[in-house]
Coordinates of N, CA and C in Angstrom, one line a residue:
M1 N 16.1 -58.4 52.9 CA 16.8 -57.3 52.7 C 16.6 -56.3 53.9
K2 N 17.6 -55.6 54.2 CA 17.5 -54.8 55.3 C 16.6 -53.5 55.1
K3 N 15.8 -53.1 56.0 CA 15.0 -52.0 55.9 C 15.8 -50.7 55.5
E4 N 16.9 -50.5 56.2 CA 17.8 -49.4 55.9 C 18.2 -49.2 54.5
L5 N 18.4 -50.3 53.8 CA 18.8 -50.3 52.4 C 17.6 -50.0 51.6
L6 N 16.5 -50.6 51.9 CA 15.2 -50.4 51.1 C 14.8 -48.9 51.2
D7 N 15.1 -48.2 52.4 CA 14.8 -46.8 52.6 C 15.6 -45.9 51.6
I8 N 16.8 -46.3 51.2 CA 17.6 -45.5 50.4 C 17.6 -45.8 48.9
L9 N 17.1 -46.9 48.6 CA 17.0 -47.3 47.1 C 15.8 -46.7 46.5
A10 N 16.0 -46.3 45.2 CA 14.9 -45.8 44.4 C 14.8 -46.5 43.1
C11 N 13.7 -46.3 42.5 CA 13.6 -46.9 41.1 C 14.5 -46.2 40.2
P12 N 15.3 -46.9 39.4 CA 16.2 -46.1 38.6 C 15.5 -45.5 37.3
Q13 N 14.3 -45.9 37.0 CA 13.5 -45.3 35.9 C 12.8 -44.0 36.3
C14 N 12.0 -44.0 37.4 CA 11.2 -42.9 37.7 C 11.9 -42.2 39.1
K15 N 12.7 -42.8 39.8 CA 13.3 -42.3 41.0 C 12.4 -42.3 42.2
G16 N 11.3 -43.2 42.0 CA 10.2 -43.3 43.0 C 10.6 -44.3 44.0
K17 N 9.8 -44.4 45.0 CA 10.0 -45.3 46.2 C 9.6 -46.8 45.7
I18 N 10.5 -47.7 46.2 CA 10.3 -49.1 45.9 C 9.9 -49.8 47.1
T19 N 9.2 -50.9 46.9 CA 8.8 -51.9 48.0 C 9.4 -53.3 47.7
L20 N 9.5 -54.0 48.9 CA 10.0 -55.4 48.8 C 8.8 -56.3 48.5
D21 N 8.9 -57.2 47.6 CA 7.9 -58.2 47.2 C 8.6 -59.5 47.7
D22 N 8.3 -59.9 48.9 CA 8.8 -61.1 49.5 C 8.3 -62.4 48.6
D23 N 7.2 -62.4 48.1 CA 6.7 -63.5 47.3 C 7.6 -63.8 46.2
Q24 N 8.0 -62.8 45.5 CA 8.7 -62.9 44.3 C 10.3 -62.7 44.5
Q25 N 10.7 -62.4 45.7 CA 12.1 -62.1 46.0 C 12.6 -61.0 45.1
A26 N 11.9 -59.9 45.1 CA 12.2 -58.9 44.2 C 11.8 -57.5 44.8
L27 N 12.2 -56.3 44.1 CA 11.8 -55.0 44.4 C 10.8 -54.6 43.4
R28 N 9.7 -53.9 43.9 CA 8.7 -53.5 43.1 C 8.5 -52.0 43.0
C29 N 8.4 -51.4 41.9 CA 8.1 -49.9 41.8 C 6.6 -49.8 41.4
P30 N 5.7 -49.3 42.3 CA 4.3 -49.2 42.0 C 4.1 -48.1 40.9
A31 N 4.9 -47.1 40.9 CA 4.7 -46.0 39.9 C 4.9 -46.5 38.5
C32 N 6.0 -47.3 38.2 CA 6.4 -47.8 36.9 C 5.9 -49.1 36.6
Q33 N 5.3 -49.8 37.6 CA 4.8 -51.1 37.5 C 5.9 -52.1 37.1
L34 N 7.1 -51.9 37.7 CA 8.2 -52.8 37.3 C 8.7 -53.5 38.5
I35 N 9.2 -54.8 38.3 CA 9.9 -55.6 39.3 C 11.3 -55.8 38.9
Y36 N 12.1 -55.5 39.9 CA 13.6 -55.8 39.8 C 13.9 -56.9 40.7
A37 N 14.6 -57.9 40.0 CA 14.9 -59.1 40.7 C 16.0 -58.9 41.8
I38 N 16.0 -59.8 42.8 CA 17.1 -59.9 43.8 C 17.7 -61.2 43.6
R39 N 19.0 -61.2 43.2 CA 19.8 -62.4 43.1 C 20.9 -62.5 44.1
D40 N 20.9 -63.5 44.8 CA 22.0 -63.8 45.9 C 22.0 -62.6 46.9
G41 N 20.8 -62.1 47.2 CA 20.8 -60.9 48.1 C 21.1 -59.6 47.6
I42 N 21.4 -59.5 46.2 CA 21.7 -58.3 45.6 C 20.6 -57.8 44.6
P43 N 20.1 -56.6 44.9 CA 19.0 -56.2 44.0 C 19.6 -55.8 42.5
I44 N 19.0 -56.3 41.5 CA 19.4 -56.0 40.1 C 18.6 -54.8 39.6
M45 N 19.2 -53.7 39.8 CA 18.4 -52.3 39.5 C 18.7 -51.9 38.2
I46 N 18.6 -52.7 37.1 CA 18.9 -52.4 35.7 C 17.6 -52.4 35.0
I47 N 17.3 -51.2 34.5 CA 16.0 -51.0 33.8 C 15.6 -52.0 32.7
E48 N 16.7 -52.4 32.0 CA 16.6 -53.3 30.8 C 16.1 -54.7 31.4
E49 N 16.6 -55.0 32.6 CA 16.3 -56.4 33.2 C 15.0 -56.4 34.0
A50 N 14.4 -55.3 34.2 CA 13.2 -55.2 35.0 C 12.1 -55.8 34.2
K51 N 11.2 -56.4 34.9 CA 9.9 -57.0 34.4 C 8.7 -56.3 34.8
P52 N 7.7 -56.2 33.8 CA 6.4 -55.6 34.3 C 5.6 -56.4 35.1
F53 N 4.9 -55.9 36.1 CA 3.9 -56.6 36.9 C 2.5 -56.2 36.7
S54 N 1.6 -57.0 36.9 CA 0.2 -56.7 36.8 C -0.4 -56.6 38.2
T55 N -1.4 -55.6 38.4 CA -2.0 -55.5 39.6 C -3.4 -56.3 39.6
E56 N -3.6 -57.0 38.5 CA -4.7 -57.9 38.5 C -4.5 -59.1 39.2
Q57 N -5.5 -59.6 39.8 CA -5.3 -60.9 40.6 C -5.6 -62.1 39.6
P58 N -4.9 -63.3 39.8 CA -5.1 -64.3 38.7 C -6.4 -64.9 39.0
A59 N -7.1 -65.4 37.9 CA -8.4 -66.0 38.1 C -8.3 -67.4 38.6

């Protein structure tokens, strides 16, 4: 995803800054702790389709 696009996108729930999660091919909102999928290069920024993420490391 282009940095220019990432700079203008915001979390649809809290309007906060999002980050790119290359490992999961997704956008991450640290404030809401939600992950928005990227499908075929298109970010799916629908709150109902977002998945929660955990900051805990797997054991």
